[in-house]
Amino acid sequence: MFGPLIAKPGSSQHNKTGSWRIKSRPKFLKKECIGCKLCILVCPESCITGSDKDTINCDLDYCKGCGLCVKICPKKDIIMEEER
Ligand code: SF4
Ligand code: SF4
């Protein structure tokens, strides 16, 4: 029995998983961030970029709203806000 097959390698960049979000999205408050990059490491979509509180952000085209970045942030500098 075969599982799901990925016919074209590297196709994930074309699959904008942002449409998977149903009710909330992360908001980077950019106040207490210490640039630890734990949120970048934990994000299953690898859609968070940046290196300090001024630049840290995520690409909502790919963020699926799992909330892991919010859970891992040691400074509580990311919150989930209602999808508009
Ligand atoms: S909510 Fe999930 S997918 Fe979105 S940026 Fe945070 S860790 Fe990544
Ligand atoms: S986990 Fe929090 S403190 Fe660390 S880089 Fe991300 S936003 Fe900044």
PDB file of N, CA, C and O in Angstrom, residues 1-80:
ATOM      1  N   MET A   1       0.861  -1.195   0.000  1.00  0.00           N
ATOM      2  CA  MET A   1       0.000   0.000   0.000  1.00  0.00           C
ATOM      3  C   MET A   1       0.896   1.245   0.000  1.00  0.00           C
ATOM      4  O   MET A   1       1.867   1.313   0.734  1.00  0.00           O
ATOM      5  N   PHE A   2       0.544   2.211  -0.839  1.00  0.00           N
ATOM      6  CA  PHE A   2       1.317   3.438  -0.944  1.00  0.00           C
ATOM      7  C   PHE A   2       0.640   4.574  -0.188  1.00  0.00           C
ATOM      8  O   PHE A   2      -0.581   4.688  -0.186  1.00  0.00           O
ATOM      9  N   GLY A   3       1.465   5.407   0.448  1.00  0.00           N
ATOM     10  CA  GLY A   3       0.930   6.613   1.081  1.00  0.00           C
ATOM     11  C   GLY A   3       0.894   7.715   0.048  1.00  0.00           C
ATOM     12  O   GLY A   3       1.120   7.472  -1.135  1.00  0.00           O
ATOM     13  N   PRO A   4       0.606   8.943   0.500  1.00  0.00           N
ATOM     14  CA  PRO A   4       0.589  10.074  -0.436  1.00  0.00           C
ATOM     15  C   PRO A   4       1.983  10.289  -1.037  1.00  0.00           C
ATOM     16  O   PRO A   4       2.976  10.193  -0.326  1.00  0.00           O
ATOM     17  N   LEU A   5       2.041  10.527  -2.306  1.00  0.00           N
ATOM     18  CA  LEU A   5       3.324  10.735  -2.978  1.00  0.00           C
ATOM     19  C   LEU A   5       3.477  12.190  -3.390  1.00  0.00           C
ATOM     20  O   LEU A   5       2.520  12.825  -3.808  1.00  0.00           O
ATOM     21  N   ILE A   6       4.698  12.700  -3.232  1.00  0.00           N
ATOM     22  CA  ILE A   6       4.990  14.046  -3.719  1.00  0.00           C
ATOM     23  C   ILE A   6       5.665  13.884  -5.072  1.00  0.00           C
ATOM     24  O   ILE A   6       6.809  13.445  -5.164  1.00  0.00           O
ATOM     25  N   ALA A   7       4.928  14.166  -6.119  1.00  0.00           N
ATOM     26  CA  ALA A   7       5.431  13.922  -7.471  1.00  0.00           C
ATOM     27  C   ALA A   7       6.497  14.921  -7.870  1.00  0.00           C
ATOM     28  O   ALA A   7       7.453  14.587  -8.560  1.00  0.00           O
ATOM     29  N   LYS A   8       6.318  16.178  -7.430  1.00  0.00           N
ATOM     30  CA  LYS A   8       7.272  17.219  -7.800  1.00  0.00           C
ATOM     31  C   LYS A   8       7.991  17.733  -6.565  1.00  0.00           C
ATOM     32  O   LYS A   8       7.389  18.427  -5.749  1.00  0.00           O
ATOM     33  N   PRO A   9       9.270  17.410  -6.398  1.00  0.00           N
ATOM     34  CA  PRO A   9      10.017  17.898  -5.228  1.00  0.00           C
ATOM     35  C   PRO A   9      10.028  19.421  -5.182  1.00  0.00           C
ATOM     36  O   PRO A   9      10.062  20.072  -6.233  1.00  0.00           O
ATOM     37  N   GLY A  10       9.978  19.956  -3.963  1.00  0.00           N
ATOM     38  CA  GLY A  10      10.058  21.407  -3.822  1.00  0.00           C
ATOM     39  C   GLY A  10       8.752  22.118  -4.098  1.00  0.00           C
ATOM     40  O   GLY A  10       8.697  23.335  -4.170  1.00  0.00           O
ATOM     41  N   SER A  11       7.670  21.353  -4.235  1.00  0.00           N
ATOM     42  CA  SER A  11       6.402  21.997  -4.581  1.00  0.00           C
ATOM     43  C   SER A  11       5.784  22.735  -3.405  1.00  0.00           C
ATOM     44  O   SER A  11       4.848  23.499  -3.578  1.00  0.00           O
ATOM     45  N   SER A  12       6.309  22.516  -2.166  1.00  0.00           N
ATOM     46  CA  SER A  12       5.677  23.131  -1.000  1.00  0.00           C
ATOM     47  C   SER A  12       5.694  24.648  -1.051  1.00  0.00           C
ATOM     48  O   SER A  12       4.834  25.309  -0.491  1.00  0.00           O
ATOM     49  N   GLN A  13       6.662  25.232  -1.735  1.00  0.00           N
ATOM     50  CA  GLN A  13       6.697  26.691  -1.834  1.00  0.00           C
ATOM     51  C   GLN A  13       5.499  27.226  -2.608  1.00  0.00           C
ATOM     52  O   GLN A  13       5.113  28.371  -2.458  1.00  0.00           O
ATOM     53  N   HIS A  14       4.913  26.371  -3.432  1.00  0.00           N
ATOM     54  CA  HIS A  14       3.783  26.820  -4.232  1.00  0.00           C
ATOM     55  C   HIS A  14       2.446  26.552  -3.537  1.00  0.00           C
ATOM     56  O   HIS A  14       1.417  27.018  -3.977  1.00  0.00           O
ATOM     57  N   ASN A  15       2.507  25.764  -2.453  1.00  0.00           N
ATOM     58  CA  ASN A  15       1.278  25.465  -1.730  1.00  0.00           C
ATOM     59  C   ASN A  15       1.127  26.449  -0.579  1.00  0.00           C
ATOM     60  O   ASN A  15       1.712  26.266   0.480  1.00  0.00           O
ATOM     61  N   LYS A  16       0.377  27.485  -0.786  1.00  0.00           N
ATOM     62  CA  LYS A  16       0.244  28.523   0.233  1.00  0.00           C
ATOM     63  C   LYS A  16      -0.674  28.046   1.349  1.00  0.00           C
ATOM     64  O   LYS A  16      -1.890  28.148   1.255  1.00  0.00           O
ATOM     65  N   THR A  17      -0.043  27.518   2.409  1.00  0.00           N
ATOM     66  CA  THR A  17      -0.786  26.915   3.503  1.00  0.00           C
ATOM     67  C   THR A  17      -1.495  27.944   4.380  1.00  0.00           C
ATOM     68  O   THR A  17      -2.181  27.572   5.320  1.00  0.00           O
ATOM     69  N   GLY A  18      -1.331  29.229   4.068  1.00  0.00           N
ATOM     70  CA  GLY A  18      -2.028  30.262   4.834  1.00  0.00           C
ATOM     71  C   GLY A  18      -3.536  30.105   4.778  1.00  0.00           C
ATOM     72  O   GLY A  18      -4.252  30.535   5.680  1.00  0.00           O
ATOM     73  N   SER A  19      -4.044  29.437   3.735  1.00  0.00           N
ATOM     74  CA  SER A  19      -5.494  29.263   3.619  1.00  0.00           C
ATOM     75  C   SER A  19      -6.011  28.225   4.607  1.00  0.00           C
ATOM     76  O   SER A  19      -7.220  28.058   4.757  1.00  0.00           O
ATOM     77  N   TRP A  20      -5.102  27.525   5.299  1.00  0.00           N
ATOM     78  CA  TRP A  20      -5.522  26.537   6.294  1.00  0.00           C
ATOM     79  C   TRP A  20      -5.990  27.207   7.577  1.00  0.00           C
ATOM     80  O   TRP A  20      -6.683  26.599   8.374  1.00  0.00           O
ATOM     81  N   ARG A  21      -5.591  28.467   7.823  1.00  0.00           N
ATOM     82  CA  ARG A  21      -5.979  29.130   9.068  1.00  0.00           C
ATOM     83  C   ARG A  21      -7.485  29.272   9.112  1.00  0.00           C
ATOM     84  O   ARG A  21      -8.108  29.623   8.124  1.00  0.00           O
ATOM     85  N   ILE A  22      -8.058  28.973  10.293  1.00  0.00           N
ATOM     86  CA  ILE A  22      -9.489  29.129  10.367  1.00  0.00           C
ATOM     87  C   ILE A  22      -9.925  30.309  11.229  1.00  0.00           C
ATOM     88  O   ILE A  22     -10.833  31.005  10.877  1.00  0.00           O
ATOM     89  N   LYS A  23      -9.283  30.565  12.333  1.00  0.00           N
ATOM     90  CA  LYS A  23      -9.825  31.665  13.131  1.00  0.00           C
ATOM     91  C   LYS A  23      -8.798  32.612  13.719  1.00  0.00           C
ATOM     92  O   LYS A  23      -9.142  33.689  14.156  1.00  0.00           O
ATOM     93  N   SER A  24      -7.523  32.251  13.764  1.00  0.00           N
ATOM     94  CA  SER A  24      -6.582  33.186  14.359  1.00  0.00           C
ATOM     95  C   SER A  24      -5.221  33.153  13.679  1.00  0.00           C
ATOM     96  O   SER A  24      -4.848  32.182  13.052  1.00  0.00           O
ATOM     97  N   ARG A  25      -4.526  34.256  13.855  1.00  0.00           N
ATOM     98  CA  ARG A  25      -3.197  34.426  13.257  1.00  0.00           C
ATOM     99  C   ARG A  25      -2.246  35.028  14.287  1.00  0.00           C
ATOM    100  O   ARG A  25      -2.682  35.727  15.204  1.00  0.00           O
ATOM    101  N   PRO A  26      -0.953  34.747  14.156  1.00  0.00           N
ATOM    102  CA  PRO A  26      -0.016  35.311  15.129  1.00  0.00           C
ATOM    103  C   PRO A  26       0.233  36.791  14.865  1.00  0.00           C
ATOM    104  O   PRO A  26       0.225  37.247  13.725  1.00  0.00           O
ATOM    105  N   LYS A  27       0.424  37.513  15.955  1.00  0.00           N
ATOM    106  CA  LYS A  27       0.807  38.919  15.842  1.00  0.00           C
ATOM    107  C   LYS A  27       2.104  39.098  16.615  1.00  0.00           C
ATOM    108  O   LYS A  27       2.171  38.770  17.812  1.00  0.00           O
ATOM    109  N   PHE A  28       3.119  39.587  15.954  1.00  0.00           N
ATOM    110  CA  PHE A  28       4.413  39.812  16.588  1.00  0.00           C
ATOM    111  C   PHE A  28       4.408  41.212  17.184  1.00  0.00           C
ATOM    112  O   PHE A  28       4.339  42.202  16.469  1.00  0.00           O
ATOM    113  N   LEU A  29       4.464  41.276  18.518  1.00  0.00           N
ATOM    114  CA  LEU A  29       4.314  42.560  19.197  1.00  0.00           C
ATOM    115  C   LEU A  29       5.556  43.443  19.062  1.00  0.00           C
ATOM    116  O   LEU A  29       5.477  44.662  19.180  1.00  0.00           O
ATOM    117  N   LYS A  30       6.711  42.806  18.863  1.00  0.00           N
ATOM    118  CA  LYS A  30       7.968  43.544  18.623  1.00  0.00           C
ATOM    119  C   LYS A  30       8.317  44.501  19.762  1.00  0.00           C
ATOM    120  O   LYS A  30       8.778  45.613  19.536  1.00  0.00           O
ATOM    121  N   LYS A  31       8.053  44.050  21.001  1.00  0.00           N
ATOM    122  CA  LYS A  31       8.387  44.892  22.157  1.00  0.00           C
ATOM    123  C   LYS A  31       9.435  44.232  23.035  1.00  0.00           C
ATOM    124  O   LYS A  31      10.420  44.845  23.419  1.00  0.00           O
ATOM    125  N   GLU A  32       9.195  42.964  23.376  1.00  0.00           N
ATOM    126  CA  GLU A  32      10.075  42.271  24.320  1.00  0.00           C
ATOM    127  C   GLU A  32      11.001  41.260  23.650  1.00  0.00           C
ATOM    128  O   GLU A  32      11.784  40.597  24.325  1.00  0.00           O
ATOM    129  N   CYS A  33      10.894  41.099  22.348  1.00  0.00           N
ATOM    130  CA  CYS A  33      11.678  40.085  21.623  1.00  0.00           C
ATOM    131  C   CYS A  33      13.169  40.246  21.898  1.00  0.00           C
ATOM    132  O   CYS A  33      13.707  41.350  21.846  1.00  0.00           O
ATOM    133  N   ILE A  34      13.812  39.099  22.194  1.00  0.00           N
ATOM    134  CA  ILE A  34      15.255  39.114  22.463  1.00  0.00           C
ATOM    135  C   ILE A  34      16.044  38.461  21.317  1.00  0.00           C
ATOM    136  O   ILE A  34      17.237  38.202  21.445  1.00  0.00           O
ATOM    137  N   GLY A  35      15.345  38.167  20.230  1.00  0.00           N
ATOM    138  CA  GLY A  35      16.025  37.594  19.065  1.00  0.00           C
ATOM    139  C   GLY A  35      16.529  36.180  19.267  1.00  0.00           C
ATOM    140  O   GLY A  35      17.489  35.758  18.613  1.00  0.00           O
ATOM    141  N   CYS A  36      15.870  35.395  20.138  1.00  0.00           N
ATOM    142  CA  CYS A  36      16.342  34.025  20.407  1.00  0.00           C
ATOM    143  C   CYS A  36      16.082  33.081  19.237  1.00  0.00           C
ATOM    144  O   CYS A  36      16.684  32.022  19.148  1.00  0.00           O
ATOM    145  N   LYS A  37      15.153  33.434  18.383  1.00  0.00           N
ATOM    146  CA  LYS A  37      14.808  32.669  17.169  1.00  0.00           C
ATOM    147  C   LYS A  37      14.143  31.325  17.446  1.00  0.00           C
ATOM    148  O   LYS A  37      14.080  30.466  16.564  1.00  0.00           O
ATOM    149  N   LEU A  38      13.672  31.107  18.678  1.00  0.00           N
ATOM    150  CA  LEU A  38      12.958  29.857  18.953  1.00  0.00           C
ATOM    151  C   LEU A  38      11.708  29.742  18.102  1.00  0.00           C
ATOM    152  O   LEU A  38      11.335  28.662  17.649  1.00  0.00           O
ATOM    153  N   CYS A  39      11.052  30.863  17.872  1.00  0.00           N
ATOM    154  CA  CYS A  39       9.831  30.835  17.042  1.00  0.00           C
ATOM    155  C   CYS A  39      10.171  30.383  15.620  1.00  0.00           C
ATOM    156  O   CYS A  39       9.420  29.631  14.997  1.00  0.00           O
ATOM    157  N   ILE A  40      11.314  30.824  15.118  1.00  0.00           N
ATOM    158  CA  ILE A  40      11.738  30.427  13.772  1.00  0.00           C
ATOM    159  C   ILE A  40      11.991  28.925  13.726  1.00  0.00           C
ATOM    160  O   ILE A  40      11.584  28.238  12.788  1.00  0.00           O
ATOM    161  N   LEU A  41      12.640  28.411  14.775  1.00  0.00           N
ATOM    162  CA  LEU A  41      12.964  26.984  14.812  1.00  0.00           C
ATOM    163  C   LEU A  41      11.724  26.111  14.895  1.00  0.00           C
ATOM    164  O   LEU A  41      11.663  25.039  14.295  1.00  0.00           O
ATOM    165  N   VAL A  42      10.729  26.562  15.634  1.00  0.00           N
ATOM    166  CA  VAL A  42       9.571  25.707  15.902  1.00  0.00           C
ATOM    167  C   VAL A  42       8.501  25.780  14.801  1.00  0.00           C
ATOM    168  O   VAL A  42       7.679  24.870  14.680  1.00  0.00           O
ATOM    169  N   CYS A  43       8.531  26.792  13.988  1.00  0.00           N
ATOM    170  CA  CYS A  43       7.457  26.976  12.993  1.00  0.00           C
ATOM    171  C   CYS A  43       7.474  25.856  11.948  1.00  0.00           C
ATOM    172  O   CYS A  43       8.449  25.697  11.213  1.00  0.00           O
ATOM    173  N   PRO A  44       6.400  25.069  11.864  1.00  0.00           N
ATOM    174  CA  PRO A  44       6.374  23.944  10.929  1.00  0.00           C
ATOM    175  C   PRO A  44       6.334  24.382   9.465  1.00  0.00           C
ATOM    176  O   PRO A  44       6.611  23.583   8.577  1.00  0.00           O
ATOM    177  N   GLU A  45       5.986  25.628   9.217  1.00  0.00           N
ATOM    178  CA  GLU A  45       5.935  26.122   7.840  1.00  0.00           C
ATOM    179  C   GLU A  45       7.184  26.912   7.454  1.00  0.00           C
ATOM    180  O   GLU A  45       7.288  27.400   6.326  1.00  0.00           O
ATOM    181  N   SER A  46       8.110  27.075   8.402  1.00  0.00           N
ATOM    182  CA  SER A  46       9.326  27.874   8.150  1.00  0.00           C
ATOM    183  C   SER A  46       8.983  29.233   7.543  1.00  0.00           C
ATOM    184  O   SER A  46       9.648  29.708   6.624  1.00  0.00           O
ATOM    185  N   CYS A  47       7.921  29.821   8.060  1.00  0.00           N
ATOM    186  CA  CYS A  47       7.471  31.083   7.459  1.00  0.00           C
ATOM    187  C   CYS A  47       7.808  32.297   8.327  1.00  0.00           C
ATOM    188  O   CYS A  47       7.379  33.410   8.019  1.00  0.00           O
ATOM    189  N   ILE A  48       8.576  32.085   9.416  1.00  0.00           N
ATOM    190  CA  ILE A  48       8.993  33.214  10.245  1.00  0.00           C
ATOM    191  C   ILE A  48      10.415  33.594   9.868  1.00  0.00           C
ATOM    192  O   ILE A  48      11.288  32.727   9.735  1.00  0.00           O
ATOM    193  N   THR A  49      10.626  34.873   9.675  1.00  0.00           N
ATOM    194  CA  THR A  49      11.968  35.364   9.358  1.00  0.00           C
ATOM    195  C   THR A  49      12.284  36.566  10.244  1.00  0.00           C
ATOM    196  O   THR A  49      11.394  37.142  10.869  1.00  0.00           O
ATOM    197  N   GLY A  50      13.547  36.936  10.267  1.00  0.00           N
ATOM    198  CA  GLY A  50      13.975  38.093  11.039  1.00  0.00           C
ATOM    199  C   GLY A  50      15.018  37.696  12.059  1.00  0.00           C
ATOM    200  O   GLY A  50      15.285  36.513  12.272  1.00  0.00           O
ATOM    201  N   SER A  51      15.624  38.700  12.675  1.00  0.00           N
ATOM    202  CA  SER A  51      16.699  38.405  13.618  1.00  0.00           C
ATOM    203  C   SER A  51      16.577  39.183  14.924  1.00  0.00           C
ATOM    204  O   SER A  51      17.280  38.888  15.892  1.00  0.00           O
ATOM    205  N   ASP A  52      15.713  40.167  14.979  1.00  0.00           N
ATOM    206  CA  ASP A  52      15.539  40.928  16.220  1.00  0.00           C
ATOM    207  C   ASP A  52      14.124  41.488  16.269  1.00  0.00           C
ATOM    208  O   ASP A  52      13.312  41.244  15.380  1.00  0.00           O
ATOM    209  N   LYS A  53      13.854  42.251  17.325  1.00  0.00           N
ATOM    210  CA  LYS A  53      12.465  42.686  17.515  1.00  0.00           C
ATOM    211  C   LYS A  53      11.957  43.603  16.405  1.00  0.00           C
ATOM    212  O   LYS A  53      10.758  43.715  16.196  1.00  0.00           O
ATOM    213  N   ASP A  54      12.838  44.245  15.702  1.00  0.00           N
ATOM    214  CA  ASP A  54      12.395  45.129  14.625  1.00  0.00           C
ATOM    215  C   ASP A  54      12.072  44.374  13.339  1.00  0.00           C
ATOM    216  O   ASP A  54      11.289  44.844  12.518  1.00  0.00           O
ATOM    217  N   THR A  55      12.685  43.200  13.181  1.00  0.00           N
ATOM    218  CA  THR A  55      12.533  42.508  11.890  1.00  0.00           C
ATOM    219  C   THR A  55      11.744  41.208  11.962  1.00  0.00           C
ATOM    220  O   THR A  55      11.318  40.691  10.926  1.00  0.00           O
ATOM    221  N   ILE A  56      11.544  40.671  13.161  1.00  0.00           N
ATOM    222  CA  ILE A  56      10.881  39.367  13.254  1.00  0.00           C
ATOM    223  C   ILE A  56       9.424  39.459  12.764  1.00  0.00           C
ATOM    224  O   ILE A  56       8.706  40.385  13.117  1.00  0.00           O
ATOM    225  N   ASN A  57       9.045  38.534  11.906  1.00  0.00           N
ATOM    226  CA  ASN A  57       7.679  38.543  11.371  1.00  0.00           C
ATOM    227  C   ASN A  57       7.403  37.211  10.692  1.00  0.00           C
ATOM    228  O   ASN A  57       8.299  36.403  10.525  1.00  0.00           O
ATOM    229  N   CYS A  58       6.169  36.999  10.277  1.00  0.00           N
ATOM    230  CA  CYS A  58       5.868  35.767   9.549  1.00  0.00           C
ATOM    231  C   CYS A  58       5.126  36.087   8.261  1.00  0.00           C
ATOM    232  O   CYS A  58       4.503  37.143   8.128  1.00  0.00           O
ATOM    233  N   ASP A  59       5.237  35.169   7.321  1.00  0.00           N
ATOM    234  CA  ASP A  59       4.563  35.317   6.032  1.00  0.00           C
ATOM    235  C   ASP A  59       3.189  34.658   6.138  1.00  0.00           C
ATOM    236  O   ASP A  59       3.079  33.427   6.206  1.00  0.00           O
ATOM    237  N   LEU A  60       2.164  35.476   6.179  1.00  0.00           N
ATOM    238  CA  LEU A  60       0.810  34.952   6.386  1.00  0.00           C
ATOM    239  C   LEU A  60       0.300  34.136   5.200  1.00  0.00           C
ATOM    240  O   LEU A  60      -0.697  33.431   5.310  1.00  0.00           O
ATOM    241  N   ASP A  61       0.988  34.208   4.080  1.00  0.00           N
ATOM    242  CA  ASP A  61       0.617  33.342   2.946  1.00  0.00           C
ATOM    243  C   ASP A  61       0.870  31.874   3.277  1.00  0.00           C
ATOM    244  O   ASP A  61       0.291  30.981   2.660  1.00  0.00           O
ATOM    245  N   TYR A  62       1.776  31.639   4.252  1.00  0.00           N
ATOM    246  CA  TYR A  62       2.141  30.262   4.588  1.00  0.00           C
ATOM    247  C   TYR A  62       1.798  29.883   6.019  1.00  0.00           C
ATOM    248  O   TYR A  62       1.744  28.706   6.347  1.00  0.00           O
ATOM    249  N   CYS A  63       1.598  30.866   6.903  1.00  0.00           N
ATOM    250  CA  CYS A  63       1.250  30.566   8.298  1.00  0.00           C
ATOM    251  C   CYS A  63      -0.099  29.872   8.363  1.00  0.00           C
ATOM    252  O   CYS A  63      -1.087  30.376   7.846  1.00  0.00           O
ATOM    253  N   LYS A  64      -0.143  28.684   9.028  1.00  0.00           N
ATOM    254  CA  LYS A  64      -1.411  27.972   9.131  1.00  0.00           C
ATOM    255  C   LYS A  64      -2.079  28.144  10.485  1.00  0.00           C
ATOM    256  O   LYS A  64      -3.043  27.457  10.791  1.00  0.00           O
ATOM    257  N   GLY A  65      -1.540  29.044  11.303  1.00  0.00           N
ATOM    258  CA  GLY A  65      -2.219  29.405  12.548  1.00  0.00           C
ATOM    259  C   GLY A  65      -2.144  28.370  13.641  1.00  0.00           C
ATOM    260  O   GLY A  65      -3.024  28.296  14.493  1.00  0.00           O
ATOM    261  N   CYS A  66      -1.065  27.572  13.667  1.00  0.00           N
ATOM    262  CA  CYS A  66      -0.961  26.488  14.656  1.00  0.00           C
ATOM    263  C   CYS A  66      -0.711  27.017  16.072  1.00  0.00           C
ATOM    264  O   CYS A  66      -1.002  26.344  17.049  1.00  0.00           O
ATOM    265  N   GLY A  67      -0.112  28.206  16.192  1.00  0.00           N
ATOM    266  CA  GLY A  67       0.125  28.796  17.505  1.00  0.00           C
ATOM    267  C   GLY A  67       1.381  28.325  18.213  1.00  0.00           C
ATOM    268  O   GLY A  67       1.626  28.702  19.366  1.00  0.00           O
ATOM    269  N   LEU A  68       2.198  27.490  17.572  1.00  0.00           N
ATOM    270  CA  LEU A  68       3.412  26.997  18.226  1.00  0.00           C
ATOM    271  C   LEU A  68       4.383  28.126  18.556  1.00  0.00           C
ATOM    272  O   LEU A  68       5.044  28.115  19.594  1.00  0.00           O
ATOM    273  N   CYS A  69       4.472  29.120  17.681  1.00  0.00           N
ATOM    274  CA  CYS A  69       5.376  30.246  17.926  1.00  0.00           C
ATOM    275  C   CYS A  69       4.964  31.001  19.184  1.00  0.00           C
ATOM    276  O   CYS A  69       5.813  31.433  19.968  1.00  0.00           O
ATOM    277  N   VAL A  70       3.668  31.116  19.397  1.00  0.00           N
ATOM    278  CA  VAL A  70       3.158  31.801  20.592  1.00  0.00           C
ATOM    279  C   VAL A  70       3.531  31.020  21.847  1.00  0.00           C
ATOM    280  O   VAL A  70       3.971  31.580  22.845  1.00  0.00           O
ATOM    281  N   LYS A  71       3.387  29.701  21.763  1.00  0.00           N
ATOM    282  CA  LYS A  71       3.676  28.845  22.929  1.00  0.00           C
ATOM    283  C   LYS A  71       5.157  28.878  23.303  1.00  0.00           C
ATOM    284  O   LYS A  71       5.503  28.846  24.475  1.00  0.00           O
ATOM    285  N   ILE A  72       6.037  28.933  22.303  1.00  0.00           N
ATOM    286  CA  ILE A  72       7.468  28.789  22.585  1.00  0.00           C
ATOM    287  C   ILE A  72       8.133  30.105  22.984  1.00  0.00           C
ATOM    288  O   ILE A  72       9.167  30.099  23.641  1.00  0.00           O
ATOM    289  N   CYS A  73       7.557  31.231  22.623  1.00  0.00           N
ATOM    290  CA  CYS A  73       8.219  32.517  22.853  1.00  0.00           C
ATOM    291  C   CYS A  73       8.440  32.776  24.348  1.00  0.00           C
ATOM    292  O   CYS A  73       7.485  32.902  25.111  1.00  0.00           O
ATOM    293  N   PRO A  74       9.692  32.866  24.787  1.00  0.00           N
ATOM    294  CA  PRO A  74       9.984  33.044  26.210  1.00  0.00           C
ATOM    295  C   PRO A  74       9.594  34.431  26.731  1.00  0.00           C
ATOM    296  O   PRO A  74       9.468  34.625  27.937  1.00  0.00           O
ATOM    297  N   LYS A  75       9.425  35.388  25.844  1.00  0.00           N
ATOM    298  CA  LYS A  75       9.101  36.750  26.259  1.00  0.00           C
ATOM    299  C   LYS A  75       7.629  37.099  26.061  1.00  0.00           C
ATOM    300  O   LYS A  75       7.215  38.240  26.232  1.00  0.00           O
ATOM    301  N   LYS A  76       6.841  36.115  25.642  1.00  0.00           N
ATOM    302  CA  LYS A  76       5.402  36.345  25.385  1.00  0.00           C
ATOM    303  C   LYS A  76       5.203  37.532  24.443  1.00  0.00           C
ATOM    304  O   LYS A  76       4.323  38.371  24.649  1.00  0.00           O
ATOM    305  N   ASP A  77       6.043  37.589  23.425  1.00  0.00           N
ATOM    306  CA  ASP A  77       6.000  38.725  22.511  1.00  0.00           C
ATOM    307  C   ASP A  77       5.228  38.411  21.227  1.00  0.00           C
ATOM    308  O   ASP A  77       5.241  39.197  20.285  1.00  0.00           O
ATOM    309  N   ILE A  78       4.584  37.243  21.209  1.00  0.00           N
ATOM    310  CA  ILE A  78       3.714  36.884  20.090  1.00  0.00           C
ATOM    311  C   ILE A  78       2.357  36.509  20.670  1.00  0.00           C
ATOM    312  O   ILE A  78       2.292  35.780  21.665  1.00  0.00           O
ATOM    313  N   ILE A  79       1.303  37.019  20.085  1.00  0.00           N
ATOM    314  CA  ILE A  79      -0.044  36.654  20.529  1.00  0.00           C
ATOM    315  C   ILE A  79      -0.838  36.155  19.320  1.00  0.00           C
ATOM    316  O   ILE A  79      -0.462  36.419  18.177  1.00  0.00           O
ATOM    317  N   MET A  80      -1.902  35.421  19.580  1.00  0.00           N
ATOM    318  CA  MET A  80      -2.802  35.053  18.499  1.00  0.00           C
ATOM    319  C   MET A  80      -3.923  36.075  18.495  1.00  0.00           C
ATOM    320  O   MET A  80      -4.472  36.414  19.543  1.00  0.00           O
TER     321      MET A  80
END
